[in-house]
XYZ file of C-alpha atoms in Angstrom:
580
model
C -164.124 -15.920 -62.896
C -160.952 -17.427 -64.450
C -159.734 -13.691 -65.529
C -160.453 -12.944 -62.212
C -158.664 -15.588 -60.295
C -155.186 -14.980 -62.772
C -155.612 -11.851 -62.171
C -155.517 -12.128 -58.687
C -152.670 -14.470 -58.626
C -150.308 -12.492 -60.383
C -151.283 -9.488 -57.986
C -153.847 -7.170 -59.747
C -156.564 -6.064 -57.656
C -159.393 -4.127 -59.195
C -160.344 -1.419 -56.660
C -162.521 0.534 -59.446
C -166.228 0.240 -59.366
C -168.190 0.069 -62.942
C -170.122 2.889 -63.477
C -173.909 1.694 -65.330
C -176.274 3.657 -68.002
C -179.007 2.345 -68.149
C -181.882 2.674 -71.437
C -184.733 3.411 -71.263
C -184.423 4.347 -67.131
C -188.432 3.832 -67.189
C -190.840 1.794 -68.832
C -194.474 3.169 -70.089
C -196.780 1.590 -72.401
C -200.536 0.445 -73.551
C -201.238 -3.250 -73.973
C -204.045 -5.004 -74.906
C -205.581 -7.291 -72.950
C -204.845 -11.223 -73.229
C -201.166 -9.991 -75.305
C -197.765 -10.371 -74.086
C -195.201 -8.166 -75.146
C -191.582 -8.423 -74.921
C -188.951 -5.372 -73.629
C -185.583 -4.994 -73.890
C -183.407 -3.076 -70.959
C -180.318 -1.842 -72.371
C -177.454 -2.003 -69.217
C -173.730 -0.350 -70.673
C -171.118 0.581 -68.506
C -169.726 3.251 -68.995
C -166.036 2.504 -67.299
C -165.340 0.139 -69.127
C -165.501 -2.214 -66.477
C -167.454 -5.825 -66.612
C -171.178 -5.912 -64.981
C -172.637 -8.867 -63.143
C -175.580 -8.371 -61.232
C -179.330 -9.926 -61.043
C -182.672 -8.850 -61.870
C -186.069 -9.239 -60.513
C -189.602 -7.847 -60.587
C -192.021 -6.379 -58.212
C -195.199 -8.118 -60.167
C -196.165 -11.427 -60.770
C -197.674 -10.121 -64.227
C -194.118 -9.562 -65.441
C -192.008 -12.336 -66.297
C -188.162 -12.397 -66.942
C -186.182 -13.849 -69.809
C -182.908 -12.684 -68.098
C -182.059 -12.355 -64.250
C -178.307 -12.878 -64.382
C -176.232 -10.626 -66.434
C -172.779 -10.134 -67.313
C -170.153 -8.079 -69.462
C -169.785 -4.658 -70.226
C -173.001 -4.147 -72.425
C -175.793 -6.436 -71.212
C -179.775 -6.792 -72.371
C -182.120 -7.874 -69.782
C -185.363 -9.433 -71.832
C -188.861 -9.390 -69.891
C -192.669 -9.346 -71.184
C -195.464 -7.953 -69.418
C -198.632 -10.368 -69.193
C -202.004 -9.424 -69.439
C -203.222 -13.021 -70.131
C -204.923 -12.309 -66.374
C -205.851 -8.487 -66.361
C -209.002 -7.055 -67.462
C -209.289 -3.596 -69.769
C -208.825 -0.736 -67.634
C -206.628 -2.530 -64.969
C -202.573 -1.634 -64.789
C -199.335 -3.552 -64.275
C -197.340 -1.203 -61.959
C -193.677 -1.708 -59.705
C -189.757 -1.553 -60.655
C -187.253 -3.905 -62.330
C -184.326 -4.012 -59.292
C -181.073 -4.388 -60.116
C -178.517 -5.974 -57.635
C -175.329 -5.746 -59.199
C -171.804 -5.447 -58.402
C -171.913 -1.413 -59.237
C -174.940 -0.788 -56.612
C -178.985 -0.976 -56.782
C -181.076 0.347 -59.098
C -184.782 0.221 -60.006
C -186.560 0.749 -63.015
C -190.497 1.712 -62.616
C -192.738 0.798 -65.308
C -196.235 1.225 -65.550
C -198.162 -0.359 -68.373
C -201.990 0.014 -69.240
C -204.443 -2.812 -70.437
C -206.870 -1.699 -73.081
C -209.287 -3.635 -74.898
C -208.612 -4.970 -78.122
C -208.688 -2.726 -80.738
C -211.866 -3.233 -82.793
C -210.352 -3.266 -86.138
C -208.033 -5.651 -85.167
C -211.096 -8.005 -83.803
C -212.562 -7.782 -87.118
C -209.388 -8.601 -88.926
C -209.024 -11.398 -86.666
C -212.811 -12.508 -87.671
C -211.663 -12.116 -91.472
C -208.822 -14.149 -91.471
C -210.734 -16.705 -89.524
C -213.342 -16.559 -92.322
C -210.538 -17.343 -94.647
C -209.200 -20.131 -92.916
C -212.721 -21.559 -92.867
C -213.226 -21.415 -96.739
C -209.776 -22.717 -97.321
C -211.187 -25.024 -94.815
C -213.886 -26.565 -96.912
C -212.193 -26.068 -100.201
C -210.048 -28.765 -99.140
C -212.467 -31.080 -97.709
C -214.406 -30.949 -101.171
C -211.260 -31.554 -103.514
C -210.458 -34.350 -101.036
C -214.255 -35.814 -101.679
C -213.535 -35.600 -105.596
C -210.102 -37.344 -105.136
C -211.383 -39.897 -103.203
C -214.860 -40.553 -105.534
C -212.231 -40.180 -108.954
C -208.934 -42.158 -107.561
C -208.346 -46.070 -108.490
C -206.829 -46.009 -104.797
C -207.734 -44.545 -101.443
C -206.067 -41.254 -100.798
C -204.340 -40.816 -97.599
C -205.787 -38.144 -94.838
C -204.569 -34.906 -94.746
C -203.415 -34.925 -91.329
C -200.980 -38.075 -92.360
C -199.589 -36.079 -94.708
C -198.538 -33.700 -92.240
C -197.220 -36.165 -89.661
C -195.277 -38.134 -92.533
C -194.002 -34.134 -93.241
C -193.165 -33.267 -89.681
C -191.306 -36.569 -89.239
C -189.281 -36.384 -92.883
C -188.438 -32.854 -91.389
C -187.221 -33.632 -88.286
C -185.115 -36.840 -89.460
C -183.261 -34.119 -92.076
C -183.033 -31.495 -89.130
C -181.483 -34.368 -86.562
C -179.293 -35.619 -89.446
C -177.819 -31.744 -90.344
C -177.139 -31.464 -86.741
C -175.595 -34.714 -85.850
C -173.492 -33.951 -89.077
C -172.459 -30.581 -87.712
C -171.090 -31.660 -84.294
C -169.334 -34.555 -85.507
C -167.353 -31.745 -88.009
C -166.843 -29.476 -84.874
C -163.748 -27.567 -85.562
C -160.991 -29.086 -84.382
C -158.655 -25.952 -83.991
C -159.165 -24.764 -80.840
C -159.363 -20.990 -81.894
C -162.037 -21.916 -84.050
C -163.880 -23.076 -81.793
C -163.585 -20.482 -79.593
C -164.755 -18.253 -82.048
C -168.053 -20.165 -82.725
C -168.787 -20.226 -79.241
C -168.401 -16.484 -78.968
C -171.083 -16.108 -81.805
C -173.173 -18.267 -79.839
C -172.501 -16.906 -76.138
C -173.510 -13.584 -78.400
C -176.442 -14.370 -79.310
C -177.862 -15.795 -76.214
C -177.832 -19.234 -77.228
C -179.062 -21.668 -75.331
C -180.829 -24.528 -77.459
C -179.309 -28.132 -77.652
C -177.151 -27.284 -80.564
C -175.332 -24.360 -78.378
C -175.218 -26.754 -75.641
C -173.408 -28.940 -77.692
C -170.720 -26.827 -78.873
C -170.105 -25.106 -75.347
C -169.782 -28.497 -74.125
C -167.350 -29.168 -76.390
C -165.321 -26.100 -75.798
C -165.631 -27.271 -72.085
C -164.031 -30.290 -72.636
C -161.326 -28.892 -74.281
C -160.470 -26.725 -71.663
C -161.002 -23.140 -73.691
C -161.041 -20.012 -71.655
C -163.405 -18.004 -72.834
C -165.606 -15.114 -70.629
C -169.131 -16.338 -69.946
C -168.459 -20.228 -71.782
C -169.013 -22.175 -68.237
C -172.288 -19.984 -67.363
C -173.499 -20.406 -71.070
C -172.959 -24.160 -70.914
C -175.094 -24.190 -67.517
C -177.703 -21.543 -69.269
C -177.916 -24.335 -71.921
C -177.932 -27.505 -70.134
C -181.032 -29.859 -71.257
C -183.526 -30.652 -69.098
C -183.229 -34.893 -70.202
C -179.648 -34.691 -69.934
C -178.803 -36.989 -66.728
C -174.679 -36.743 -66.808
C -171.851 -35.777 -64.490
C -171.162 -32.190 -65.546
C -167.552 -31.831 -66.178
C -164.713 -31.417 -62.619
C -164.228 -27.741 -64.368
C -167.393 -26.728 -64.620
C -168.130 -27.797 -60.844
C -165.109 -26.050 -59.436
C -165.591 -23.085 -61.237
C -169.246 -22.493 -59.417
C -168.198 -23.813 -56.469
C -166.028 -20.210 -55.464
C -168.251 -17.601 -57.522
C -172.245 -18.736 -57.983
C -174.111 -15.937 -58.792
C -176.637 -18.347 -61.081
C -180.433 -18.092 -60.397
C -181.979 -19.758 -57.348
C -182.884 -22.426 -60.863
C -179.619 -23.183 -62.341
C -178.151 -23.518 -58.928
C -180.276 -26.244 -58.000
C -179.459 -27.968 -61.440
C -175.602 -27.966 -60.565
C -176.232 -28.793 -56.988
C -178.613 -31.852 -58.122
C -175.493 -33.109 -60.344
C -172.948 -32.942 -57.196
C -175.629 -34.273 -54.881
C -176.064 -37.273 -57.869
C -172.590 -38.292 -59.039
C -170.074 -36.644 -56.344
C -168.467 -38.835 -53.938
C -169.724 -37.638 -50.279
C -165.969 -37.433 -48.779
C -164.375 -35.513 -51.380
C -163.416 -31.839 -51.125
C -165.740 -30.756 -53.705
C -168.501 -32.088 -52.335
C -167.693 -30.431 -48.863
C -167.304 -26.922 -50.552
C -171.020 -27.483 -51.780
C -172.821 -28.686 -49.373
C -173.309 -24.971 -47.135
C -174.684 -23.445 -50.491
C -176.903 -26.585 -51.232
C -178.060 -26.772 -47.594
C -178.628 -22.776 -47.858
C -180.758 -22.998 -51.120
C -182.614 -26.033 -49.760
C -183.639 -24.334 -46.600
C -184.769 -21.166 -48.595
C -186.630 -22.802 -51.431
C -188.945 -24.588 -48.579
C -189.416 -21.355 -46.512
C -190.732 -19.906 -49.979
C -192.692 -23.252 -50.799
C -191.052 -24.273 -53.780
C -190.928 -27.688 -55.104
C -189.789 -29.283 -58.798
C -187.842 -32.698 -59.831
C -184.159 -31.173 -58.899
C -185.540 -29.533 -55.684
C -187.285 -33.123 -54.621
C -183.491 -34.368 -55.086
C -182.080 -32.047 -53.020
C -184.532 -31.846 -50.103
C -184.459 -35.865 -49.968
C -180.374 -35.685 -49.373
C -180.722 -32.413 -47.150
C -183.548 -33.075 -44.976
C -183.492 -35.481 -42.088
C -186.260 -35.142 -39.210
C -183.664 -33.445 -36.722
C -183.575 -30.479 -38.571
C -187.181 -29.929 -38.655
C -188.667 -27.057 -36.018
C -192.001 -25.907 -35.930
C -192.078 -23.212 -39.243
C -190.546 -25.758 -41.388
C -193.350 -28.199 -40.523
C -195.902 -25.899 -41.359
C -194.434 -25.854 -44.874
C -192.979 -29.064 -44.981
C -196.037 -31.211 -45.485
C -197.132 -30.155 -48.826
C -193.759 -29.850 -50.204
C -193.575 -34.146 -49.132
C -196.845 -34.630 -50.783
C -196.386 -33.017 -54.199
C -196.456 -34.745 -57.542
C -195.986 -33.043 -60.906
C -198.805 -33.018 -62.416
C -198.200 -32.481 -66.416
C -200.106 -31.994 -69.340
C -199.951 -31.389 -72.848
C -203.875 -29.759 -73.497
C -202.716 -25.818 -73.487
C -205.901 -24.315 -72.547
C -205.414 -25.615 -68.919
C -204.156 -23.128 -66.692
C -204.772 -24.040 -63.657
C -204.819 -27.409 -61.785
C -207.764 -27.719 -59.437
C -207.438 -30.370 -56.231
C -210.555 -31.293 -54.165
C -210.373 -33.323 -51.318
C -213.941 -35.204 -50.515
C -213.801 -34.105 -46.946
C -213.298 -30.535 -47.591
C -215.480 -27.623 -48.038
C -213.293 -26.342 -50.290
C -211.123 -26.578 -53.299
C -207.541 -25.068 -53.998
C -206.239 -24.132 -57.618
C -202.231 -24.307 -58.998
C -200.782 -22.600 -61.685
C -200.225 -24.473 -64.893
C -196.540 -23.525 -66.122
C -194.390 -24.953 -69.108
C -197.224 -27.829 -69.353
C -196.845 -28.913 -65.770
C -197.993 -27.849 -62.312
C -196.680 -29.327 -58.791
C -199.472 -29.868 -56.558
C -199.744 -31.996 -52.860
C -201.999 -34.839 -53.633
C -202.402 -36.217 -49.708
C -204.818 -38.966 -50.598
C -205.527 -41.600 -53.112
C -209.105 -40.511 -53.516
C -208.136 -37.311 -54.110
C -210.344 -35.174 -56.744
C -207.948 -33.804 -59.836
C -209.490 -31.114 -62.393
C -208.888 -28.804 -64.385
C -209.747 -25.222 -65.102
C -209.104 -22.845 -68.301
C -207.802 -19.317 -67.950
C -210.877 -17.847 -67.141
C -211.333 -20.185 -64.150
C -214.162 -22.621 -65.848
C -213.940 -26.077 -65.455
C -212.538 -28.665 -68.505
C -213.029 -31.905 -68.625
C -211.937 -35.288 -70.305
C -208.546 -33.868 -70.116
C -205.198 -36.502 -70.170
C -202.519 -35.995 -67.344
C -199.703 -38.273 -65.863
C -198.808 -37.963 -62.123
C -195.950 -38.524 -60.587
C -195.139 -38.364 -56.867
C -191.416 -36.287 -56.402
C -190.343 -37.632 -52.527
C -191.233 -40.251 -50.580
C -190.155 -39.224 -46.920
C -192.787 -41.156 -44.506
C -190.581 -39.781 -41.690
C -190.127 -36.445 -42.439
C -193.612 -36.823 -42.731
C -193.955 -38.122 -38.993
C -191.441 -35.903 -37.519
C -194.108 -32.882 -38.701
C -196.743 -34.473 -37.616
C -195.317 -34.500 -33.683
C -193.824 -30.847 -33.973
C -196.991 -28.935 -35.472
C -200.202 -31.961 -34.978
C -201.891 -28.637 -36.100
C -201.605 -29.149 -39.968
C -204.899 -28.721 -41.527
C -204.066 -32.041 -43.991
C -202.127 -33.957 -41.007
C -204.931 -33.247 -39.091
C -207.197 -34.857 -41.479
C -205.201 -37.585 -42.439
C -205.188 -38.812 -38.666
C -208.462 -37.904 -38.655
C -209.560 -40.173 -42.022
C -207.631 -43.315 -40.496
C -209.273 -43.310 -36.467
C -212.983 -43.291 -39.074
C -211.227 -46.044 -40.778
C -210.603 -48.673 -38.298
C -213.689 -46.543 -35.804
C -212.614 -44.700 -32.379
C -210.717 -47.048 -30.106
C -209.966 -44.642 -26.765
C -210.270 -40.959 -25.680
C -207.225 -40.031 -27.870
C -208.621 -40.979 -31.239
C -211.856 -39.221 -29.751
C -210.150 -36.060 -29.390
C -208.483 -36.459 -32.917
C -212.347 -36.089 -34.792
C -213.929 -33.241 -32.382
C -210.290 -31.166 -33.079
C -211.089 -31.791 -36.707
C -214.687 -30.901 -36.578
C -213.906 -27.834 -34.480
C -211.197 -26.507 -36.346
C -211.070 -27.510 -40.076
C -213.434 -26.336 -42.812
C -215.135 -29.944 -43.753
C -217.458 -31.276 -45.842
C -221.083 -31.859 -45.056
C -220.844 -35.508 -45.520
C -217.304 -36.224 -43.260
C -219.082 -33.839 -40.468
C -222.032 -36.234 -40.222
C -218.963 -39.012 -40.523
C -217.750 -37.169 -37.241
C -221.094 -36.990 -35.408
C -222.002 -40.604 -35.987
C -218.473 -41.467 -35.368
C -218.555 -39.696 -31.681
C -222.216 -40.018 -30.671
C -221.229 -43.689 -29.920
C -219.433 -43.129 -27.429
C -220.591 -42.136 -23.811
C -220.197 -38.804 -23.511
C -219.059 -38.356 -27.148
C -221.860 -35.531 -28.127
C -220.627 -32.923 -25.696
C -218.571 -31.358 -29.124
C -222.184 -30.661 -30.631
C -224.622 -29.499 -27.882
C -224.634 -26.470 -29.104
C -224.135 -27.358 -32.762
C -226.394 -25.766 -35.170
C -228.311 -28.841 -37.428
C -230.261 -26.922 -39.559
C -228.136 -28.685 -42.967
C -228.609 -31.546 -41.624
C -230.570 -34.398 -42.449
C -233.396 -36.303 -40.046
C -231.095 -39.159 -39.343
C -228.217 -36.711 -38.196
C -230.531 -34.734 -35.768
C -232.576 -38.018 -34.640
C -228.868 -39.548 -33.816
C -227.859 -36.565 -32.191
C -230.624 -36.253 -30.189
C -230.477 -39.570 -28.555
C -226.598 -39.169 -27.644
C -227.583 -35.702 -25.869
C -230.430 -37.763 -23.828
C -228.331 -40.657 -22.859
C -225.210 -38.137 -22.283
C -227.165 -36.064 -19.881
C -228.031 -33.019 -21.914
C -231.418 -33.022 -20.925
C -232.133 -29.251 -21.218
C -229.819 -29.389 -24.970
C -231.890 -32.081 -25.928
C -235.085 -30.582 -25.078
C -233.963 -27.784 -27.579
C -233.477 -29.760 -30.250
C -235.980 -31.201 -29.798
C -238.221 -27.997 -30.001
C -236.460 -26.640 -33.202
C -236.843 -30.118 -34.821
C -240.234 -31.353 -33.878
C -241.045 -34.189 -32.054
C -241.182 -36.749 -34.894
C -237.328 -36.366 -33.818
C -237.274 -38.735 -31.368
C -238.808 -42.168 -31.151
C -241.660 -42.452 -28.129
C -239.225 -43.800 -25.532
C -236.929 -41.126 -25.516
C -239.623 -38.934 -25.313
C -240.494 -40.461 -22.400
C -237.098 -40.397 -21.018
C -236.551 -36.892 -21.504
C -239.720 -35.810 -20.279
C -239.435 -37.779 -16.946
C -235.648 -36.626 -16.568
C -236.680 -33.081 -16.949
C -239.263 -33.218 -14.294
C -237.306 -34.916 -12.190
C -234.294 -32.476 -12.091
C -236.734 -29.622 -11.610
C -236.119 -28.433 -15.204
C -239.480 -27.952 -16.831
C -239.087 -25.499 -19.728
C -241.541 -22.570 -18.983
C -242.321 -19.538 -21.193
C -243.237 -16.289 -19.229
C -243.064 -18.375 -16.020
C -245.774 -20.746 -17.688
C -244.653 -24.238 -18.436
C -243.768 -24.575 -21.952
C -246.974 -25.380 -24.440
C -244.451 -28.008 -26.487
C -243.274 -29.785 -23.307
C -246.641 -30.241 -22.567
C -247.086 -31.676 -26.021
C -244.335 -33.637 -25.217
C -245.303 -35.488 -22.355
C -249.005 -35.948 -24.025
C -247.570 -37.570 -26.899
C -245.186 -39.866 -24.691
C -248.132 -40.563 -23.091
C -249.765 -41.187 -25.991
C -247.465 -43.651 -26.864
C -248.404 -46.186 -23.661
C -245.874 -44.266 -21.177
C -246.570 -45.319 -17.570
C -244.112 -43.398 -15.842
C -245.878 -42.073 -12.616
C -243.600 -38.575 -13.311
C -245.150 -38.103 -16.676
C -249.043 -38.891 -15.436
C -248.792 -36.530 -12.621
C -247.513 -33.639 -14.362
C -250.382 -34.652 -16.622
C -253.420 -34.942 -13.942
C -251.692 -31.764 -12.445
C -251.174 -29.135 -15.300
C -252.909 -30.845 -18.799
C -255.740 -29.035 -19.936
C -257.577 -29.933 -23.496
C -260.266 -31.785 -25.246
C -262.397 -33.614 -22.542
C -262.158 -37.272 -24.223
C -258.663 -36.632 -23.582
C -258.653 -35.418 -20.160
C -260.425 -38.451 -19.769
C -258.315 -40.713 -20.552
C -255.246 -39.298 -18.610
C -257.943 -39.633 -15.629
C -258.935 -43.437 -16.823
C -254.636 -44.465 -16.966
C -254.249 -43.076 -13.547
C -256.871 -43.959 -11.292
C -256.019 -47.640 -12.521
C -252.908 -47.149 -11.604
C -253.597 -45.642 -8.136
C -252.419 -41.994 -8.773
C -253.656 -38.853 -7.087
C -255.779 -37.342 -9.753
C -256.409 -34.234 -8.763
C-alpha cells in the first residue's frame, strides 16, 4: 500500500492488469474417512505484476489456512475434512478467487473411503506396543519403589517437572533473542523478510514485525504480517501506522478486520479523524456479521459501541436476540464437539459447533440445561467448562422485543415471568395461549399453561379442542371443569366421553348433565340419545342429584335393571315428579 501510495504521488499509474496461472487448476483425490489432509494452490503471475485477492470455499467440509493473498507468487493452504463424512460420501464445489486480476474457481472433488485395513491393523499393533511398554514401566516402577531407601516420584511428575524445565529454557532463548534484535535497520528488514516468507505468524514473528513497525521499515506485506500475527491476549493500542495504513486499503478477512476495528473502537479518541475514517467500515462489518449470525469477544465489542435500539428494524430483531444472549462457552476436553443447550420448557434441544476449544452459544435463562456431545453426536458427561456472557444490552434487548414480540425465546421469556408472578389481566392471558399455540413446548410448561389459564373465566377457550391424550388425570379433570364452568357444555361432554366419567367429580356431572338438557343438547347416536349420557345422568344420580332436569330425563328415557328403575321411581314420586 505504501509502494502504491509513492507511487501515486510522484505520478505513476499502473493501468496493466496481472495476468494469474494457477497449479493444479483442479483438485481430485481419495481420503479416508475421519483424516484431514492439507493442499497447496500454487497462484504465479505471470506479468510480473503483484496479486491481492481473497479466497473462499463452497463447503463447509473444507477449511482455509489462507483467504488473503498477496505478491507475485502466492500459496493458498486448505484441508479437506472428513472428521463428519461417512465412506462412500464426497466433498464436492470450487475454491473462488476474487482478486484484483478477475474471478476464478477451482473445482475439487474428493472421495471418502474407509480406512485402509492394513493400516487399521498397524494402528492395532502399535497400540499393542504402547500397551506393553505400558506395563513394562509400571512393573520397573513397582521394583523401584519395593528396592529404593526413598519414595520415587510418579511418572507423570516427571513429565510436568520436564515440560516446565522446557518451557522456562524456551521463554528464556526467546526473551534473549528479542532483547539482541538487530539494531541495524537493514538487518532487520532482512529477518522480517525471512519471516513474512515463511508465513510466520507465532509470537516470536509477532515480535520482530512489531519491532520493524516501530521503527518505521518499509517493507511489502510487514503491516499485514504484523496484523496476521497479532496475539489473541495482547490488549494494546496497535501502533498510529499500522491504523492509518488499513484505514485507506483493508482487504483483511471479515476476522482480522474486526481485531483492528476492536483496537480503534478501544483506545481511539471518538473526535479524531481516524476514528471518523473507521467508523463506515466498522458500522458495515457490524451490520453484516449480525445478518450472518456471528458472534465472538471482538464482535461483542463492536456490536456494544455500534448498536443502539434506533437502528434496530424488524430482520435485525429476528437475529438480534441470540447474538445479546451468547456466552462463550470453552473447554479444554477435545473429544467435545458439539455444545448441546436444552431449555426445560422446550421440546427440543439445539447443538453448536465446538471450534478452537470454545463454542458461542445464547444461554437465555439461568436454569438453562448445558451438555455436551462427542463427534458422533453421543452425549459426555462430567465434563469442565467456564461461561462467560459477551454483551449485556437489556435495551437492545427490549427494543426487539416491541419490533418482532414474535421471537420464539422472547416469547418464552415473557411467557416464563406472567407464570412467575401468575396472570394478572387479559394481556398476560394472551401472552401463555400465543405461547402454547405457537411454540414447540415441553409437556410439563404446557400443563404450566393450562393450569395457569383454566383459572381464569373464560381462560380454557385455547384448549376446547385440545387433544389430552399425554396428559395426565389431573390435567384432563382440571380441564374439564374450566370447559363446564366456561360454557363448553357440548366440549366438555366430549371429554368427558373419551376420558371416562371418573373425570369429573359427581357435581359437575350433575351440572353438565342438567345444562345439556336444558339447552336442548342431548348427545344422540343414530338419532338415539347417547348410551354414555345416559350413564351419565344415572351416575349423577347416583351420587344424591336432585335436580328435577336430571330425574325426568330419567323417569322418561332410563331403561335397566328393575331394582334400579325402582329407585329412580322411589326419588321422584317423593319428590312430586311426573313419573311416567
Amino acid at each position: 500500500m505504501r509502494e502504491k501510495i509513492n507511487r501515486l504521488a510522484k505520478g505513476i499509474i499502473d493501468r496493466d492488469e496481472p495476468m494469474i496461472r494457477l497449479h493444479p487448476e483442479r483438485f481430485d483425490d481419495v481420503i479416508p474417512s475421519d483424516t484431514k489432509r492439507k493442499y497447496d494452490l500454487i497462484i504465479d503471475s505471470d506479468s510480473g505484476l503483484s496479486l491481492k485477492g481473497l479466497c473462499y470455499s463452497d463447503d463447509a467440509d473444507i477449511g482455509l489456512e489462507t483467504r488473503a493473498f498477496m505478491g507475485r507468487r502466492c500459496h493458498v493452504v486448505f484441508y479437506a475434512d472428513t472428521s463428519f463424512k461417512a465412506p462412500g460420501s464426497e466433498i464436492t464445489g470450487a475454491l473462488h478467487l476474487i482478486t484484483n486480476a478477475g474471478e476464478f474457481s477451482i473445482p475439487y472433488r474428493f472421495e471418502v473411503a474407509s480406512m485402509p485395513d492394513q493400516m487399521q491393523e498397524a494402528l492395532q499393533e502399535e497400540s499393542a506396543e504402547e500397551a506393553d511398554i505400558s506395563a513394562s514401566d509400571v512393573n520397573s516402577q513397582d521394583i523401584l519403589k519395593e528396592d529404593a531407601a526413598y519414595p520415587v516420584e510418579p511418572e507423570t511428575s516427571l513429565e510436568d517437572a520436564a515440560a516446565d524445565e522446557e518451557e522456562t529454557v524456551e521463554g528464556e532463548f526467546l526473551r534473549f533473542i528479542l532483547s539482541n534484535l538487530p539494531e541495524d535497520d537493514e538487518l532487520l528488514e532482512e529477518l522480517c523478510g525471512i519471516l513474512i516468507n515463511g508465513d510466520r505468524t507465532d509470537g516470536f514473528a509477532f515480535s520482530v514485525y512489531k519491532e520493524a513497525v516501530a521503527r518505521d521499515i518499509e517493507l511489502t506485506r510487514l503491516y499485514e504480517y504484523y496484523i496476521y500475527a497479532y496475539p489473541d491476549e495482547l490488549h494494546e493500542e496497535m501502533p498510529r501506522s499500522v491504523l492509518l495504513y488499513f484505514s485507506y486499503d483493508n482487504t483483511l478477512d471479515p476476522e482480522r478486520k474486526a481485531l483492528i476495528y476492536e483496537n480503534v473502537l478501544l483506545y481511539q479518541d471518538k473526535d479524531s479523524e481516524l476514528f471518523a475514517s473507521y467508523e463506515p467500515q466498522i458500522r458495515d462489518l457490524c451490520m453484516s456479521a449480525l445478518f450472518e449470525r456471528r458472534i465472538d469477544e471482538r464482535l461483542a465489542v463492536i456490536y456494544d459501541h455500534v448498536l443502539y435500539p434506533n437502528m434496530i428494524d424488524r430482520k435485525a430483531a429476528e437475529i438480534l436476540p441470540d447474538i445479546l444472549k451468547s456466552c462463550r462457552i470453552s473447554l479444554e476436553d477435545e473429544r467435545v464437539r458439539s455444545v448441546v443447550l436444552h431449555f426445560p420448557e422446550l421440546a427440543y434441544e439445539e447443538r453448536f459447533p465446538v471450534k478452537k476449544g470454545a463454542a458461542y452459544v445464547p444461554v437465555y435463562f439461568e436454569d438453562t440445561e448445558i451438555g455436551f456431545a462427542d463427534r458422533n453426536g453421543r452425549a459426555l458427561k462430567d465434563i469442565a467448562f467456564k461461561k462467560e456472557s459477551l454483551l449485556e444490552r437489556p435495551d437492545l434487548l427490549r427494543r426487539c422485543f416491541e419490533i418482532y414480540p414474535d421471537h420464539p425465546m422472547l416469547k418464552l421469556a415473557a411467557a416464563r415471568n406472567v407464570l412467575k408472578k401468575g396472570v394478572e389481566n387479559d394481556t398476560e392471558a394472551e401472552i401463555l395461549r400465543d405461547s402454547f399455540e405457537k411454540l414447540r413446548l415441553s409437556l410439563s410448561f404446557r400443563e404450566e399453561i393450562i393450569k395457569a389459564l383454566c383459572k381464569r373465566e373464560g381462560g380454557s377457550a385455547t384448549f376446547r379442542s385440545l387433544d389430552l391424550d399425554p396428559y395426565g388425570s389431573d390435567i384432563r379433570s382440571l380441564l374439564f371443569h374450566a370447559l363446564l364452568y366456561d360454557g363448553y357444555f357440548e366440549d366438555a361432554y366430549l371429554k368427558l366421553r373419551r376420558y371416562g366419567l371418573s373425570t369429573a367429580e359427581s357435581k359437575d356431572l350433575s351440572v353438565l348433565a342438567v345444562s345439556l338438557i336444558k339447552t336442548g343438547s342431548i348427545p344422540t347416536v343414530k338419532g338415539e340419545t347417547d348410551t354414555f349420557f345416559m350413564a351419565l345422568c344415572k351416575e349423577a344420580f347416583d351420587a344424591g342429584c336432585e335436580d328435577r332436569e336430571v330425574l325426568e330425563f330419567l323417569c322418561r328415557a332410563y331403561e335397566g335393571p328393575t331394582d334400579e328403575m325402582l329407585d329412580i321411581l322411589r326419588r321422584a314420586d317423593a319428590l312430586s315428579f311426573e313419573v311416567y
